[in-house]
C-alpha cells in the first residue's frame, strides 16, 4: 500500500490518500486538543497508544457484526481504513450524566441514565459543535431519515458491546462519541476512532477518570492512564 498526498490534517489525526482510491491512511499524532482546539499539547506516545487501541476496539466491533472502516494496522501510529464519505454529525450516547449534559441541564453528575441518552452534534469547531436534532439533519441534507435510524441503531449496538467489554475490565463507559460515513456500497460504516480521547471511562470502584478529562481538567498522567485502560483490556502495546 503506497501512501500518497495528505487529504486532511485534523486536530489529532492526519488523513492520507493511498494508491487505492477507496482506502485512506489515518496517522494518529501525539497532538491532544480540548475546548475546540483552544488547549493543545503534544503527549508522548499518545498517537501510538490511540492507534493500537482504536484498531483493537474497531476489530471487536467488526466481530460483533458492526461494519467499521477497519482494514489493517500498518505501523505504531498508522492504520489503513476504508475511505468514507463522512456524515458531519457526532453521535453521542450517555450511560451516566457528565460533561456538557450536566452543564446544559443542571443535572447531577454521575447519575445513571436509564435509558441511555442519545444526542447529535454538528461537527463544526467554529460554531462549537452545536447540538442538532433529526429534523435539522434531514432539512439541511446532512443525512437521510434512513441513515439517521441506522446511525442510532449502530451507536446503541456499540454501547451494548463496549459497556460489557469495559465492565469486565473494571471500568464504566460513561459516554462516547462516534462518527459514521458512507462507503462505496452506500452502507453506513463506523469511521474515525474509538479511543479514550472520545469517550469517558471511570474506574468502577474508585471512579478515577481514565479518559481525556484528565487532559481537559489538568489531572496529569494522561497517556499513562490510557495505557492502563489498554492493558486492562488486553490491547498489545
Ligand atoms: P477533527 O477533524 O475533529 O480535528 P481528527 O484530527 O481526528 O479530527 O481528524 C480526522 C478526520 O478524518 C475527521 O474529520 C474525520 O471525520 C475524518 N475521517 C475519519 N475516518 C475517516 C474515514 N474512514 N474516511 C474519511 N474520513 C475519515
Ligand atoms: N466528544 C468528542 N468530541 C467532541 C465532543 C464530544 O469525542 O467534539 C466526546 C467526549 O469525549 C465525551 C462525549 O463525546 O466522551 C460527550 O461529550 P460532551 O457533550 O459531554 O462534551 P465535552 O464536555 O466533553 O466537550
CSV table of C-alpha atoms and ligand atoms in Angstrom, one decimal:
chain,number,residue,atom,x,y,z
A,1,UNK,CA,0.0,0.0,0.0
A,2,UNK,CA,1.5,3.3,-1.1
A,3,UNK,CA,0.9,6.5,0.8
A,4,UNK,CA,0.0,9.5,-1.3
A,5,UNK,CA,-0.9,13.1,-0.7
A,6,UNK,CA,-2.2,14.4,2.6
A,7,UNK,CA,-6.0,14.8,2.3
A,8,UNK,CA,-6.8,16.5,5.6
A,9,UNK,CA,-5.0,17.4,8.8
A,10,UNK,CA,-7.4,17.4,11.8
A,11,UNK,CA,-6.7,18.2,15.4
A,12,UNK,CA,-5.4,14.7,16.3
A,13,UNK,CA,-5.0,12.8,13.1
A,14,UNK,CA,-3.7,13.3,9.6
A,15,UNK,CA,-5.5,11.6,6.7
A,16,UNK,CA,-3.6,10.5,3.6
A,17,UNK,CA,-4.7,9.2,0.2
A,18,UNK,CA,-3.3,5.9,-1.0
A,19,UNK,CA,-2.8,4.2,-4.3
A,20,UNK,CA,-6.2,2.5,-3.8
A,21,UNK,CA,-9.0,5.0,-4.4
A,22,UNK,CA,-11.2,3.5,-1.7
A,23,UNK,CA,-8.6,3.4,1.1
A,24,UNK,CA,-7.1,6.0,3.3
A,25,UNK,CA,-4.3,6.0,5.9
A,26,UNK,CA,-5.1,7.5,9.3
A,27,UNK,CA,-2.0,8.8,11.1
A,28,UNK,CA,-2.6,9.2,14.8
A,29,UNK,CA,-0.5,12.1,16.1
A,30,UNK,CA,0.6,12.9,19.6
A,31,UNK,CA,-1.4,16.2,19.5
A,32,UNK,CA,-4.1,16.4,22.1
A,33,UNK,CA,-6.7,19.1,22.0
A,34,UNK,CA,-9.6,20.3,24.0
A,35,UNK,CA,-12.1,23.1,24.1
A,36,UNK,CA,-12.4,23.2,20.3
A,37,UNK,CA,-8.7,23.3,19.8
A,38,UNK,CA,-8.0,26.1,22.3
A,39,UNK,CA,-5.9,23.8,24.5
A,40,UNK,CA,-3.3,21.8,22.5
A,41,UNK,CA,-0.4,19.8,23.8
A,42,UNK,CA,1.9,17.0,22.5
A,43,UNK,CA,1.7,14.0,24.7
A,44,UNK,CA,4.5,11.5,24.1
A,45,UNK,CA,3.2,8.0,22.8
A,46,UNK,CA,-0.4,9.1,22.6
A,47,UNK,CA,-0.6,8.6,18.8
A,48,UNK,CA,0.8,5.0,19.2
A,49,UNK,CA,-1.5,4.1,22.1
A,50,UNK,CA,-4.6,5.5,20.4
A,51,UNK,CA,-3.8,3.8,17.1
A,52,UNK,CA,-3.4,0.4,18.7
A,53,UNK,CA,-6.4,1.0,21.0
A,54,UNK,CA,-8.6,2.1,18.1
A,55,UNK,CA,-7.6,-0.9,16.0
A,56,UNK,CA,-8.4,-3.3,18.9
A,57,UNK,CA,-11.8,-1.8,19.6
A,58,UNK,CA,-12.9,-1.5,15.9
A,59,UNK,CA,-11.8,-5.1,15.4
A,60,UNK,CA,-14.0,-6.2,18.4
A,61,UNK,CA,-17.0,-4.2,16.9
A,62,UNK,CA,-16.4,-5.8,13.5
A,63,UNK,CA,-16.5,-9.2,15.1
A,64,UNK,CA,-19.8,-8.3,16.8
A,65,UNK,CA,-21.3,-7.6,13.3
A,66,UNK,CA,-20.9,-3.8,13.1
A,67,UNK,CA,-19.5,-2.6,9.8
A,68,UNK,CA,-16.4,-0.5,10.5
A,69,UNK,CA,-13.7,1.3,8.5
A,70,UNK,CA,-11.0,-1.1,9.7
A,71,UNK,CA,-8.6,-2.7,7.2
A,72,UNK,CA,-5.3,-3.2,8.9
A,73,UNK,CA,-2.8,-1.6,11.3
A,74,UNK,CA,0.2,-0.5,9.3
A,75,UNK,CA,2.6,0.7,11.9
A,76,UNK,CA,2.7,2.0,15.5
A,77,UNK,CA,0.9,5.2,14.5
A,78,UNK,CA,-0.8,4.5,11.2
A,79,UNK,CA,-3.8,2.4,10.1
A,80,UNK,CA,-5.3,1.6,6.7
A,81,UNK,CA,-9.1,2.3,6.6
A,82,UNK,CA,-11.9,2.4,4.1
A,83,UNK,CA,-12.4,5.8,2.6
A,84,UNK,CA,-15.8,7.0,3.7
A,85,UNK,CA,-18.0,10.0,2.8
A,86,UNK,CA,-18.3,11.3,6.3
A,87,UNK,CA,-21.6,12.4,7.7
A,88,UNK,CA,-20.8,15.7,9.5
A,89,UNK,CA,-22.5,14.8,12.8
A,90,UNK,CA,-21.3,13.3,16.0
A,91,UNK,CA,-23.4,10.6,17.6
A,92,UNK,CA,-23.2,10.7,21.4
A,93,UNK,CA,-24.6,8.1,23.8
A,94,UNK,CA,-24.6,8.7,27.5
A,95,UNK,CA,-25.0,6.0,30.1
A,96,UNK,CA,-24.1,8.3,33.0
A,97,UNK,CA,-24.5,12.1,33.3
A,98,UNK,CA,-21.3,14.0,32.8
A,99,UNK,CA,-19.7,16.8,30.7
A,100,UNK,CA,-21.8,19.1,28.6
A,101,UNK,CA,-25.1,17.4,29.6
A,102,UNK,CA,-24.5,18.3,33.3
A,103,UNK,CA,-23.7,21.9,32.4
A,104,UNK,CA,-26.6,22.3,29.9
A,105,UNK,CA,-29.4,20.7,32.0
A,106,UNK,CA,-28.0,21.4,35.5
A,107,UNK,CA,-28.5,17.7,36.4
A,108,UNK,CA,-26.4,15.8,39.0
A,109,UNK,CA,-23.1,14.4,37.7
A,110,UNK,CA,-22.7,10.6,37.9
A,111,UNK,CA,-26.5,10.0,37.7
A,112,UNK,CA,-27.1,6.7,35.9
A,113,UNK,CA,-29.2,7.4,32.7
A,114,UNK,CA,-31.9,4.8,32.1
A,115,UNK,CA,-32.5,4.5,29.2
A,116,UNK,CA,-29.2,5.9,27.9
A,117,UNK,CA,-29.5,9.3,26.2
A,118,UNK,CA,-28.7,9.8,22.5
A,119,UNK,CA,-27.6,13.2,21.2
A,120,UNK,CA,-26.5,14.5,17.8
A,121,UNK,CA,-23.9,17.4,17.5
A,122,UNK,CA,-23.0,19.1,14.3
A,123,UNK,CA,-19.2,18.8,13.6
A,124,UNK,CA,-18.3,22.4,13.3
A,125,UNK,CA,-15.5,23.8,15.5
A,126,UNK,CA,-16.2,27.4,14.6
A,127,UNK,CA,-19.8,27.0,16.0
A,128,UNK,CA,-18.5,24.9,18.9
A,129,UNK,CA,-20.3,21.7,17.7
A,130,UNK,CA,-23.9,22.8,18.4
A,131,UNK,CA,-26.5,20.2,19.3
A,132,UNK,CA,-28.8,19.3,16.4
A,133,UNK,CA,-31.8,17.0,16.0
A,134,UNK,CA,-33.1,14.7,13.3
A,135,UNK,CA,-35.1,17.5,11.7
A,136,UNK,CA,-32.0,19.7,11.2
A,137,UNK,CA,-30.0,16.8,9.8
A,138,UNK,CA,-32.7,15.9,7.3
A,139,UNK,CA,-33.6,19.5,6.3
A,140,UNK,CA,-30.0,20.5,5.7
A,141,UNK,CA,-29.3,17.3,3.8
A,142,UNK,CA,-26.5,16.0,6.2
A,143,UNK,CA,-28.2,12.5,6.3
A,144,UNK,CA,-31.5,10.9,5.3
A,145,UNK,CA,-34.1,9.6,7.8
A,146,UNK,CA,-33.0,6.1,6.9
A,147,UNK,CA,-29.3,6.9,7.6
A,148,UNK,CA,-30.2,8.6,10.9
A,149,UNK,CA,-32.0,5.5,12.1
A,150,UNK,CA,-29.1,3.3,11.1
A,151,UNK,CA,-26.6,5.5,12.9
A,152,UNK,CA,-28.8,5.3,16.1
A,153,UNK,CA,-29.1,1.6,15.8
A,154,UNK,CA,-25.4,1.1,15.3
A,155,UNK,CA,-24.5,3.6,18.1
A,156,UNK,CA,-26.6,1.6,20.6
A,157,UNK,CA,-25.2,-1.7,19.3
A,158,UNK,CA,-21.7,-0.3,20.0
A,159,UNK,CA,-23.0,0.6,23.5
A,160,UNK,CA,-24.1,-3.0,24.3
A,161,UNK,CA,-20.7,-4.4,23.1
A,162,UNK,CA,-18.5,-1.9,24.7
A,163,UNK,CA,-20.3,-1.4,28.0
A,164,UNK,CA,-19.8,-5.1,28.7
A,165,UNK,CA,-16.2,-5.1,27.4
A,166,UNK,CA,-15.2,-2.2,29.8
A,167,UNK,CA,-17.3,-3.5,32.7
A,168,UNK,CA,-15.4,-6.8,32.6
A,169,UNK,CA,-12.2,-4.8,32.9
A,170,UNK,CA,-13.5,-2.8,35.9
A,171,UNK,CA,-14.4,0.4,34.0
A,172,UNK,CA,-17.7,2.2,33.4
A,173,UNK,CA,-18.4,3.5,29.9
A,174,UNK,CA,-19.9,6.9,30.9
A,175,UNK,CA,-20.4,8.4,27.4
A,176,UNK,CA,-18.8,8.4,23.9
A,177,UNK,CA,-18.8,9.9,20.5
A,178,UNK,CA,-19.0,8.1,17.2
A,179,UNK,CA,-18.7,9.3,13.6
A,180,UNK,CA,-20.2,7.5,10.6
A,181,UNK,CA,-19.7,7.7,6.9
A,182,UNK,CA,-21.0,6.1,3.7
A,183,UNK,CA,-18.9,3.5,1.9
A,184,UNK,CA,-18.8,2.8,-1.8
A,185,UNK,CA,-21.7,0.3,-1.5
A,186,UNK,CA,-23.8,3.1,0.1
A,187,UNK,CA,-23.7,1.5,3.5
A,188,UNK,CA,-23.4,3.3,6.8
A,189,UNK,CA,-20.0,2.4,8.3
A,190,UNK,CA,-18.3,3.4,11.6
A,191,UNK,CA,-15.4,5.7,10.9
A,192,UNK,CA,-13.0,7.9,12.7
A,193,UNK,CA,-11.9,6.4,16.1
A,194,UNK,CA,-12.9,5.0,19.4
A,195,UNK,CA,-10.2,5.8,21.9
A,196,UNK,CA,-10.1,7.4,25.4
A,197,UNK,CA,-9.9,10.8,23.6
A,198,UNK,CA,-13.6,10.4,22.5
A,199,UNK,CA,-15.2,8.7,25.4
A,200,UNK,CA,-15.5,8.9,29.2
A,201,UNK,CA,-14.3,5.9,31.3
A,202,UNK,CA,-14.4,5.8,35.0
A,203,UNK,CA,-12.8,3.1,37.2
A,204,UNK,CA,-15.9,1.4,38.5
A,205,UNK,CA,-14.7,1.1,42.1
A,206,UNK,CA,-12.7,4.3,42.6
A,207,UNK,CA,-14.4,6.5,40.0
A,208,UNK,CA,-10.9,7.6,38.8
A,209,UNK,CA,-11.2,9.3,35.4
A,210,UNK,CA,-9.4,7.3,32.7
A,211,UNK,CA,-10.1,9.4,29.6
A,212,UNK,CA,-9.5,12.8,28.0
A,213,UNK,CA,-11.0,14.5,31.1
A,214,UNK,CA,-7.5,14.0,32.6
A,215,UNK,CA,-6.2,16.4,29.9
A,216,UNK,CA,-9.2,18.8,29.9
A,217,UNK,CA,-9.1,19.1,33.7
A,218,UNK,CA,-5.3,19.1,34.0
A,219,UNK,CA,-5.3,15.9,36.2
A,220,UNK,CA,-2.0,14.7,34.7
A,221,UNK,CA,-0.8,11.1,33.8
A,222,UNK,CA,-2.9,11.3,30.6
A,223,UNK,CA,-1.1,8.7,28.4
A,224,UNK,CA,-0.1,6.6,31.4
A,225,UNK,CA,-3.8,6.2,32.2
A,226,UNK,CA,-4.7,5.4,28.6
A,227,UNK,CA,-2.0,2.7,28.8
A,228,UNK,CA,-3.6,1.4,31.9
A,229,UNK,CA,-7.0,1.2,30.1
A,230,UNK,CA,-5.4,-0.6,27.2
A,231,UNK,CA,-3.6,-3.1,29.4
A,232,UNK,CA,-6.8,-3.9,31.3
A,233,UNK,CA,-8.5,-4.7,28.0
A,234,UNK,CA,-5.5,-6.8,26.8
A,235,UNK,CA,-4.5,-4.4,24.0
A,236,UNK,CA,-0.9,-5.2,22.9
A,237,UNK,CA,1.2,-2.1,23.0
B,1,LIG,P1,-11.0,16.7,13.7
B,1,LIG,O1,-11.4,16.8,12.2
B,1,LIG,O2,-12.2,16.7,14.6
B,1,LIG,O3,-10.0,17.7,14.1
B,1,LIG,P2,-9.2,14.4,13.6
B,1,LIG,O4,-7.9,15.1,13.9
B,1,LIG,O5,-9.5,13.1,14.3
B,1,LIG,O6,-10.5,15.3,13.9
B,1,LIG,O7,-9.2,14.2,12.0
B,1,LIG,C1,-9.7,13.1,11.4
B,1,LIG,C2,-10.6,13.5,10.3
B,1,LIG,O8,-10.7,12.4,9.4
B,1,LIG,C3,-12.0,13.8,10.8
B,1,LIG,O9,-12.5,14.9,10.1
B,1,LIG,C4,-12.8,12.6,10.4
B,1,LIG,O10,-14.2,12.9,10.2
B,1,LIG,C5,-12.1,12.1,9.2
B,1,LIG,N1,-12.2,10.6,9.0
B,1,LIG,C6,-12.1,9.7,9.9
B,1,LIG,N2,-12.2,8.4,9.5
B,1,LIG,C7,-12.4,8.6,8.1
B,1,LIG,C8,-12.7,7.6,7.1
B,1,LIG,N3,-12.7,6.3,7.3
B,1,LIG,N4,-12.9,8.2,5.8
B,1,LIG,C9,-12.9,9.5,5.6
B,1,LIG,N5,-12.6,10.4,6.6
B,1,LIG,C10,-12.4,10.0,7.8
B,2,LIG,N1,-16.7,14.1,22.4
B,2,LIG,C1,-15.8,14.0,21.4
B,2,LIG,N2,-15.6,15.0,20.5
B,2,LIG,C2,-16.3,16.2,20.5
B,2,LIG,C3,-17.3,16.3,21.5
B,2,LIG,C4,-17.5,15.3,22.4
B,2,LIG,O1,-15.1,13.0,21.3
B,2,LIG,O2,-16.1,17.1,19.7
B,2,LIG,C5,-17.0,13.0,23.3
B,2,LIG,C6,-16.5,13.4,24.7
B,2,LIG,O3,-15.1,13.0,24.9
B,2,LIG,C7,-17.4,12.7,25.6
B,2,LIG,C8,-18.7,12.6,24.8
B,2,LIG,O4,-18.4,12.8,23.5
B,2,LIG,O5,-17.0,11.3,25.8
B,2,LIG,C9,-19.7,13.6,25.3
B,2,LIG,O6,-19.1,14.9,25.3
B,2,LIG,P1,-19.8,16.2,25.9
B,2,LIG,O7,-21.0,16.5,25.1
B,2,LIG,O8,-20.1,16.0,27.4
B,2,LIG,O9,-18.8,17.3,25.6
B,2,LIG,P2,-17.5,17.8,26.4
B,2,LIG,O10,-17.9,18.4,27.7
B,2,LIG,O11,-16.7,16.5,26.6
B,2,LIG,O12,-16.9,18.7,25.4
